[in-house]
CSV table of N, CA and C in Angstrom, one decimal:
chain,number,residue,atom,x,y,z
A,1,MET,N,-10.4,0.6,-7.7
A,1,MET,CA,-10.8,2.0,-7.3
A,1,MET,C,-9.1,2.7,-7.3
A,2,SER,N,-8.9,3.9,-7.8
A,2,SER,CA,-7.5,4.6,-7.6
A,2,SER,C,-8.0,5.7,-7.4
A,3,ALA,N,-7.2,6.6,-6.8
A,3,ALA,CA,-7.2,8.0,-6.4
A,3,ALA,C,-5.5,8.8,-6.3
A,4,ARG,N,-5.7,10.0,-6.5
A,4,ARG,CA,-4.2,10.4,-6.6
A,4,ARG,C,-4.0,11.9,-5.9
A,5,VAL,N,-3.3,11.6,-5.3
A,5,VAL,CA,-3.1,13.7,-5.2
A,5,VAL,C,-1.8,14.0,-5.8
A,6,THR,N,-1.6,15.1,-6.3
A,6,THR,CA,-0.6,15.7,-7.0
A,6,THR,C,0.1,16.7,-6.5
A,7,GLY,N,1.2,17.2,-6.8
A,7,GLY,CA,1.6,18.6,-6.4
A,7,GLY,C,1.6,19.5,-7.8
A,8,PRO,N,2.3,20.8,-7.6
A,8,PRO,CA,1.9,21.7,-8.5
A,8,PRO,C,2.6,21.1,-10.0
A,9,ARG,N,3.5,20.5,-9.8
A,9,ARG,CA,4.5,19.8,-11.3
A,9,ARG,C,4.0,18.3,-11.4
A,10,SER,N,2.7,18.1,-10.9
A,10,SER,CA,2.1,16.9,-11.2
A,10,SER,C,2.9,15.9,-10.8
A,11,GLU,N,3.8,16.0,-9.9
A,11,GLU,CA,4.4,14.9,-8.7
A,11,GLU,C,3.6,14.5,-7.9
A,12,LEU,N,3.7,13.0,-7.7
A,12,LEU,CA,2.9,12.2,-6.7
A,12,LEU,C,3.2,12.8,-5.3
A,13,ARG,N,2.0,12.7,-4.9
A,13,ARG,CA,2.1,13.3,-3.5
A,13,ARG,C,1.6,12.0,-2.7
A,14,ILE,N,0.2,11.7,-3.0
A,14,ILE,CA,-0.2,10.4,-2.2
A,14,ILE,C,-0.8,9.4,-3.4
A,15,TYR,N,-0.9,8.3,-3.3
A,15,TYR,CA,-1.4,7.0,-4.2
A,15,TYR,C,-2.4,6.3,-3.1
A,16,PHE,N,-3.5,5.9,-3.7
A,16,PHE,CA,-4.5,5.3,-3.0
A,16,PHE,C,-5.3,4.4,-4.2
A,17,ASN,N,-4.9,2.8,-3.6
A,17,ASN,CA,-5.8,2.1,-4.5
A,17,ASN,C,-6.1,0.7,-3.9
A,18,ALA,N,-7.7,0.4,-4.3
A,18,ALA,CA,-8.0,-0.7,-4.0
A,18,ALA,C,-8.7,-1.8,-5.1
A,19,THR,N,-8.6,-2.8,-4.8
A,19,THR,CA,-8.6,-3.7,-6.2
A,19,THR,C,-9.0,-5.1,-5.4
A,20,PRO,N,-10.0,-6.0,-6.3
A,20,PRO,CA,-10.1,-7.1,-6.0
A,20,PRO,C,-8.9,-8.2,-5.7
A,21,GLN,N,-9.0,-9.1,-4.6
A,21,GLN,CA,-7.8,-10.2,-4.8
A,21,GLN,C,-7.6,-10.9,-6.4
A,22,GLU,N,-6.7,-11.1,-6.6
A,22,GLU,CA,-6.6,-11.6,-7.8
A,22,GLU,C,-5.6,-13.0,-8.0
A,23,GLY,N,-4.8,-13.2,-6.9
A,23,GLY,CA,-3.8,-14.1,-7.2
A,23,GLY,C,-3.7,-15.1,-6.0
A,24,GLY,N,-2.5,-15.7,-5.9
A,24,GLY,CA,-2.3,-16.5,-4.7
A,24,GLY,C,-1.7,-15.6,-3.5
A,25,GLU,N,-2.2,-14.6,-3.4
A,25,GLU,CA,-2.1,-13.9,-2.2
A,25,GLU,C,-3.0,-14.4,-1.0
A,26,SER,N,-2.4,-14.3,0.4
A,26,SER,CA,-3.3,-14.7,1.0
A,26,SER,C,-2.7,-14.1,2.5
A,27,LEU,N,-3.9,-14.4,3.7
A,27,LEU,CA,-3.4,-13.6,4.8
A,27,LEU,C,-2.1,-14.0,5.5
A,28,SER,N,-2.0,-14.9,5.3
A,28,SER,CA,-0.6,-15.5,5.9
A,28,SER,C,0.7,-15.3,5.0
A,29,ASN,N,0.6,-15.5,4.1
A,29,ASN,CA,1.6,-15.0,3.0
A,29,ASN,C,1.7,-13.6,2.2
A,30,TRP,N,0.8,-12.6,2.8
A,30,TRP,CA,0.8,-11.5,2.2
A,30,TRP,C,2.0,-10.5,2.1
A,31,ALA,N,3.0,-10.5,3.3
A,31,ALA,CA,4.3,-9.5,3.3
A,31,ALA,C,4.9,-10.0,2.2
A,32,GLY,N,5.5,-11.3,2.2
A,32,GLY,CA,6.2,-11.7,1.1
A,32,GLY,C,5.5,-11.8,-0.4
A,33,PHE,N,4.6,-12.0,-0.6
A,33,PHE,CA,3.9,-11.9,-1.7
A,33,PHE,C,3.6,-10.6,-2.3
A,34,ARG,N,3.8,-9.4,-1.2
A,34,ARG,CA,3.7,-7.7,-2.0
A,34,ARG,C,4.8,-7.6,-2.3
A,35,LEU,N,6.1,-7.7,-1.8
A,35,LEU,CA,7.3,-7.4,-1.7
A,35,LEU,C,7.9,-8.3,-3.1
A,36,ALA,N,7.5,-9.7,-3.5
A,36,ALA,CA,7.7,-10.0,-4.3
A,36,ALA,C,7.0,-9.4,-5.8
A,37,HIS,N,5.7,-9.3,-5.4
A,37,HIS,CA,4.7,-8.3,-6.5
A,37,HIS,C,5.7,-6.9,-6.8
A,38,LEU,N,6.1,-6.3,-5.9
A,38,LEU,CA,6.7,-4.9,-6.3
A,38,LEU,C,7.8,-5.1,-7.5
A,39,THR,N,8.8,-6.2,-7.0
A,39,THR,CA,10.2,-6.4,-7.8
A,39,THR,C,9.6,-7.0,-8.9
A,40,GLY,N,8.5,-7.7,-8.9
A,40,GLY,CA,8.4,-7.9,-10.3
A,40,GLY,C,7.4,-7.3,-11.3
A,41,GLU,N,6.8,-6.4,-10.4
A,41,GLU,CA,6.3,-5.1,-11.3
A,41,GLU,C,6.8,-4.1,-12.1
A,42,HIS,N,7.5,-3.2,-10.8
A,42,HIS,CA,8.2,-1.9,-11.5
A,42,HIS,C,9.3,-1.4,-10.2
A,43,ALA,N,9.5,-2.1,-9.2
A,43,ALA,CA,10.3,-1.6,-8.3
A,43,ALA,C,11.7,-2.5,-8.6
A,44,ALA,N,12.7,-1.6,-8.5
A,44,ALA,CA,14.2,-2.2,-8.6
A,44,ALA,C,14.6,-3.0,-7.3
A,45,SER,N,13.9,-2.5,-6.0
A,45,SER,CA,14.1,-2.9,-4.6
A,45,SER,C,13.0,-2.5,-3.8
A,46,ALA,N,12.7,-3.7,-2.9
A,46,ALA,CA,11.8,-3.5,-2.0
A,46,ALA,C,12.1,-3.8,-0.7
A,47,THR,N,12.2,-3.4,0.4
A,47,THR,CA,12.3,-3.4,1.6
A,47,THR,C,11.3,-3.5,2.7
A,48,ARG,N,11.0,-4.5,3.7
A,48,ARG,CA,9.7,-4.6,4.5
A,48,ARG,C,10.4,-3.8,5.7
A,49,LEU,N,9.4,-3.0,6.1
A,49,LEU,CA,9.6,-2.4,7.2
A,49,LEU,C,9.0,-2.9,8.4
A,50,ALA,N,7.9,-3.3,8.2
A,50,ALA,CA,6.9,-3.7,9.5
A,50,ALA,C,5.8,-4.8,8.7
A,51,ASN,N,5.1,-5.8,9.2
A,51,ASN,CA,4.0,-6.4,9.0
A,51,ASN,C,3.6,-6.6,10.2
A,52,ARG,N,1.9,-6.7,9.7
A,52,ARG,CA,0.9,-7.5,11.0
A,52,ARG,C,-0.2,-7.8,10.6
A,53,SER,N,-0.4,-9.2,11.1
A,53,SER,CA,-1.4,-10.2,10.5
A,53,SER,C,-2.8,-10.0,11.5
A,54,GLY,N,-3.9,-10.5,11.3
A,54,GLY,CA,-5.1,-10.4,12.2
A,54,GLY,C,-5.4,-9.4,12.6
A,55,MET,N,-5.5,-8.3,11.5
A,55,MET,CA,-5.6,-6.9,11.8
A,55,MET,C,-7.2,-6.8,11.4
A,56,PRO,N,-8.0,-6.4,12.5
A,56,PRO,CA,-9.3,-6.0,12.2
A,56,PRO,C,-9.8,-4.6,11.6
A,57,PHE,N,-10.6,-5.2,10.1
A,57,PHE,CA,-11.1,-4.1,9.3
A,57,PHE,C,-12.6,-4.3,9.7
A,58,ARG,N,-13.5,-2.7,9.2
A,58,ARG,CA,-14.5,-3.1,9.6
A,58,ARG,C,-15.2,-3.8,8.0
A,59,GLY,N,-15.9,-4.9,8.7
A,59,GLY,CA,-16.3,-6.1,7.4
A,59,GLY,C,-15.2,-7.4,7.4
A,60,GLY,N,-14.4,-7.2,7.9
A,60,GLY,CA,-13.2,-8.3,8.0
A,60,GLY,C,-12.0,-8.4,8.6
A,61,THR,N,-11.2,-9.0,7.9
A,61,THR,CA,-9.5,-9.1,8.8
A,61,THR,C,-8.6,-8.9,7.9
A,62,GLY,N,-7.7,-8.3,8.4
A,62,GLY,CA,-6.3,-8.2,7.4
A,62,GLY,C,-4.8,-8.8,7.6
A,63,SER,N,-4.4,-8.4,6.8
A,63,SER,CA,-3.0,-8.7,7.2
A,63,SER,C,-2.1,-7.2,6.4
A,64,CYS,N,-0.9,-6.6,6.9
A,64,CYS,CA,-0.7,-5.5,6.2
A,64,CYS,C,1.2,-5.7,6.4
A,65,VAL,N,1.4,-4.8,5.1
A,65,VAL,CA,2.8,-4.6,5.4
A,65,VAL,C,3.1,-3.3,5.1
A,66,GLU,N,4.3,-2.6,6.0
A,66,GLU,CA,4.7,-1.5,5.4
A,66,GLU,C,5.9,-1.7,4.8
A,67,ASP,N,6.5,-1.0,4.0
A,67,ASP,CA,7.6,-1.2,2.9
A,67,ASP,C,8.0,0.2,2.1
A,68,THR,N,9.3,0.3,1.6
A,68,THR,CA,9.7,1.3,0.9
A,68,THR,C,10.3,0.3,-0.2
A,69,TYR,N,10.1,1.1,-1.3
A,69,TYR,CA,10.7,0.9,-2.7
A,69,TYR,C,11.0,1.5,-3.6
A,70,VAL,N,12.2,1.1,-4.6
A,70,VAL,CA,13.0,2.3,-5.1
A,70,VAL,C,12.6,2.1,-7.0
A,71,THR,N,11.7,2.7,-7.3
A,71,THR,CA,11.1,2.5,-9.1
A,71,THR,C,12.2,2.5,-9.8
A,72,ARG,N,11.9,1.2,-11.0
A,72,ARG,CA,13.1,1.1,-11.8
A,72,ARG,C,13.1,2.0,-12.4
A,73,ILE,N,12.2,2.7,-12.9
A,73,ILE,CA,12.6,4.4,-14.1
A,73,ILE,C,12.2,5.4,-13.2
A,74,GLY,N,13.4,5.7,-13.0
A,74,GLY,CA,13.7,7.5,-12.2
A,74,GLY,C,13.9,7.3,-10.9
A,75,ALA,N,14.4,6.1,-10.4
A,75,ALA,CA,14.7,5.6,-9.2
A,75,ALA,C,14.3,6.4,-8.0
A,76,HIS,N,12.8,6.4,-8.0
A,76,HIS,CA,11.7,7.2,-7.0
A,76,HIS,C,11.7,6.4,-6.1
A,77,LYS,N,11.7,6.9,-4.7
A,77,LYS,CA,11.8,6.1,-3.4
A,77,LYS,C,10.5,6.4,-2.6
A,78,TYR,N,9.6,5.3,-2.5
A,78,TYR,CA,8.3,5.5,-2.2
A,78,TYR,C,8.0,4.4,-0.9
A,79,ARG,N,7.1,4.9,0.2
A,79,ARG,CA,6.9,4.2,1.1
A,79,ARG,C,5.4,3.9,1.0
A,80,GLU,N,5.0,2.6,1.3
A,80,GLU,CA,3.5,2.3,1.4
A,80,GLU,C,3.1,1.5,2.4
A,81,MET,N,2.0,1.3,2.7
A,81,MET,CA,1.1,0.5,3.6
A,81,MET,C,0.3,-0.3,2.4
A,82,ALA,N,0.1,-1.6,2.6
A,82,ALA,CA,-0.6,-2.2,1.8
A,82,ALA,C,-1.1,-3.5,2.7
A,83,CYS,N,-2.3,-3.8,2.2
A,83,CYS,CA,-3.1,-4.6,3.1
A,83,CYS,C,-3.8,-5.5,2.2
A,84,LEU,N,-4.0,-6.9,2.8
A,84,LEU,CA,-4.7,-7.8,2.1
A,84,LEU,C,-6.1,-7.9,3.2
A,85,VAL,N,-7.4,-7.6,2.7
A,85,VAL,CA,-8.4,-7.7,3.3
A,85,VAL,C,-9.7,-8.8,3.0
A,86,THR,N,-10.0,-9.5,3.8
A,86,THR,CA,-11.1,-10.7,4.0
A,86,THR,C,-12.3,-10.2,4.5
A,87,GLY,N,-13.2,-10.2,3.7
A,87,GLY,CA,-14.6,-10.0,4.2
A,87,GLY,C,-15.7,-11.0,3.6
A,88,SER,N,-16.5,-11.0,3.8
A,88,SER,CA,-17.6,-11.9,3.7
A,88,SER,C,-17.8,-12.5,2.2
A,89,ARG,N,-17.4,-11.4,1.3
A,89,ARG,CA,-17.5,-11.9,-0.4
A,89,ARG,C,-16.0,-12.2,-1.0
A,90,GLY,N,-15.3,-12.0,-0.3
A,90,GLY,CA,-14.0,-12.4,-0.5
A,90,GLY,C,-12.6,-11.4,0.0
A,91,GLY,N,-11.8,-11.4,-1.1
A,91,GLY,CA,-10.6,-10.7,-0.5
A,91,GLY,C,-10.3,-9.5,-1.6
A,92,SER,N,-10.2,-8.3,-0.8
A,92,SER,CA,-9.2,-7.3,-1.4
A,92,SER,C,-7.8,-6.5,-1.0
A,93,VAL,N,-7.6,-6.0,-1.8
A,93,VAL,CA,-6.3,-5.3,-1.4
A,93,VAL,C,-6.1,-3.9,-1.2
A,94,VAL,N,-5.7,-3.2,-0.5
A,94,VAL,CA,-5.8,-1.6,-0.3
A,94,VAL,C,-4.3,-1.3,-0.1
A,95,VAL,N,-3.8,0.1,-1.2
A,95,VAL,CA,-2.5,0.1,-1.1
A,95,VAL,C,-2.6,1.7,-0.9
A,96,VAL,N,-1.6,2.3,0.3
A,96,VAL,CA,-1.5,3.7,0.1
A,96,VAL,C,0.1,4.0,0.0
A,97,ALA,N,0.5,4.8,-0.8
A,97,ALA,CA,1.8,4.9,-1.3
A,97,ALA,C,2.1,6.4,-1.3
A,98,ALA,N,3.1,6.9,-1.0
A,98,ALA,CA,3.8,8.4,-0.9
A,98,ALA,C,4.8,8.6,-1.1
A,99,PRO,N,5.8,9.4,-1.3
A,99,PRO,CA,7.4,9.7,-1.6
A,99,PRO,C,8.0,9.1,-0.1
A,100,ALA,N,8.8,8.3,0.1
A,100,ALA,CA,9.2,8.2,1.2
A,100,ALA,C,9.4,9.4,2.4
A,101,ASP,N,10.5,10.2,1.7
A,101,ASP,CA,10.6,11.6,2.6
A,101,ASP,C,9.5,12.7,2.9
A,102,SER,N,7.7,12.2,2.9
A,102,SER,CA,6.8,12.7,3.3
A,102,SER,C,6.2,12.0,4.1
A,103,TRP,N,6.8,10.5,4.5
A,103,TRP,CA,6.1,9.9,5.2
A,103,TRP,C,6.0,10.1,6.6
A,104,ASP,N,6.9,10.8,7.3
A,104,ASP,CA,7.1,11.2,8.5
A,104,ASP,C,5.9,12.2,8.9
A,105,ARG,N,5.4,12.9,7.7
A,105,ARG,CA,3.8,14.4,7.9
A,105,ARG,C,3.0,13.9,7.9
A,106,ILE,N,3.0,12.9,6.6
A,106,ILE,CA,1.4,12.4,6.3
A,106,ILE,C,1.1,10.5,6.6
A,107,GLY,N,1.9,10.1,7.8
A,107,GLY,CA,1.9,8.6,7.9
A,107,GLY,C,0.7,8.2,8.7
A,108,ALA,N,0.0,9.7,9.4
A,108,ALA,CA,-0.9,9.7,10.4
A,108,ALA,C,-2.0,9.5,9.5
A,109,GLU,N,-2.2,10.1,8.2
A,109,GLU,CA,-3.4,10.6,7.6
A,109,GLU,C,-3.6,8.9,6.7
A,110,VAL,N,-2.4,8.5,6.2
A,110,VAL,CA,-2.0,7.5,5.3
A,110,VAL,C,-2.8,6.0,6.4
A,111,GLU,N,-2.5,5.8,7.7
A,111,GLU,CA,-3.0,4.9,8.6
A,111,GLU,C,-4.6,5.0,8.8
A,112,GLN,N,-4.8,6.5,8.9
A,112,GLN,CA,-6.8,6.5,9.2
A,112,GLN,C,-6.8,6.2,7.7
A,113,ALA,N,-6.5,6.6,6.4
A,113,ALA,CA,-7.1,6.2,5.2
A,113,ALA,C,-7.4,4.2,5.0
A,114,VAL,N,-6.5,3.9,5.5
A,114,VAL,CA,-6.2,2.4,5.7
A,114,VAL,C,-7.2,2.0,6.3
A,115,ASP,N,-7.5,2.7,7.8
A,115,ASP,CA,-8.0,2.1,8.8
A,115,ASP,C,-9.7,2.3,8.9
A,116,ALA,N,-9.9,2.9,7.6
A,116,ALA,CA,-11.1,3.8,7.3
A,116,ALA,C,-11.9,2.7,6.1
A,117,TYR,N,-11.1,1.8,5.7
A,117,TYR,CA,-11.4,0.9,4.7
A,117,TYR,C,-12.0,0.1,5.0
A,118,VAL,N,-13.4,-0.4,4.3
A,118,VAL,CA,-14.3,-1.2,4.9
A,118,VAL,C,-14.3,-2.6,3.9
A,119,ALA,N,-14.6,-3.6,4.2
A,119,ALA,CA,-14.1,-5.2,3.3
A,119,ALA,C,-15.7,-5.4,3.3
A,120,GLU,N,-15.6,-5.8,2.0
A,120,GLU,CA,-17.3,-6.2,1.8
A,120,GLU,C,-17.0,-7.8,1.5
């Protein structure tokens, strides 16, 4: 499931994505796994800002990382919160990203969106 909020010129303002766990990510390796995934996929660079493990989610437990990254194409700078959440039916990944320069303004809403995620 993905959702995005765009501006009047179709610029990305907020991106939300939730997908099933797919690879070798685990609660213990999540922060490093996520940063490696970003740089292996579409980021020229990625920097960890914070990470937490053992976080309670409705229906499960998660590990989260906050980071910034710069895209290879266009050199756009984003900030994201990405969490691996395990529930009774397995793991899932939830990611919320936005332009880095807007994070101070919308960070509280981003955290609420992540906190509202329900593990299955």
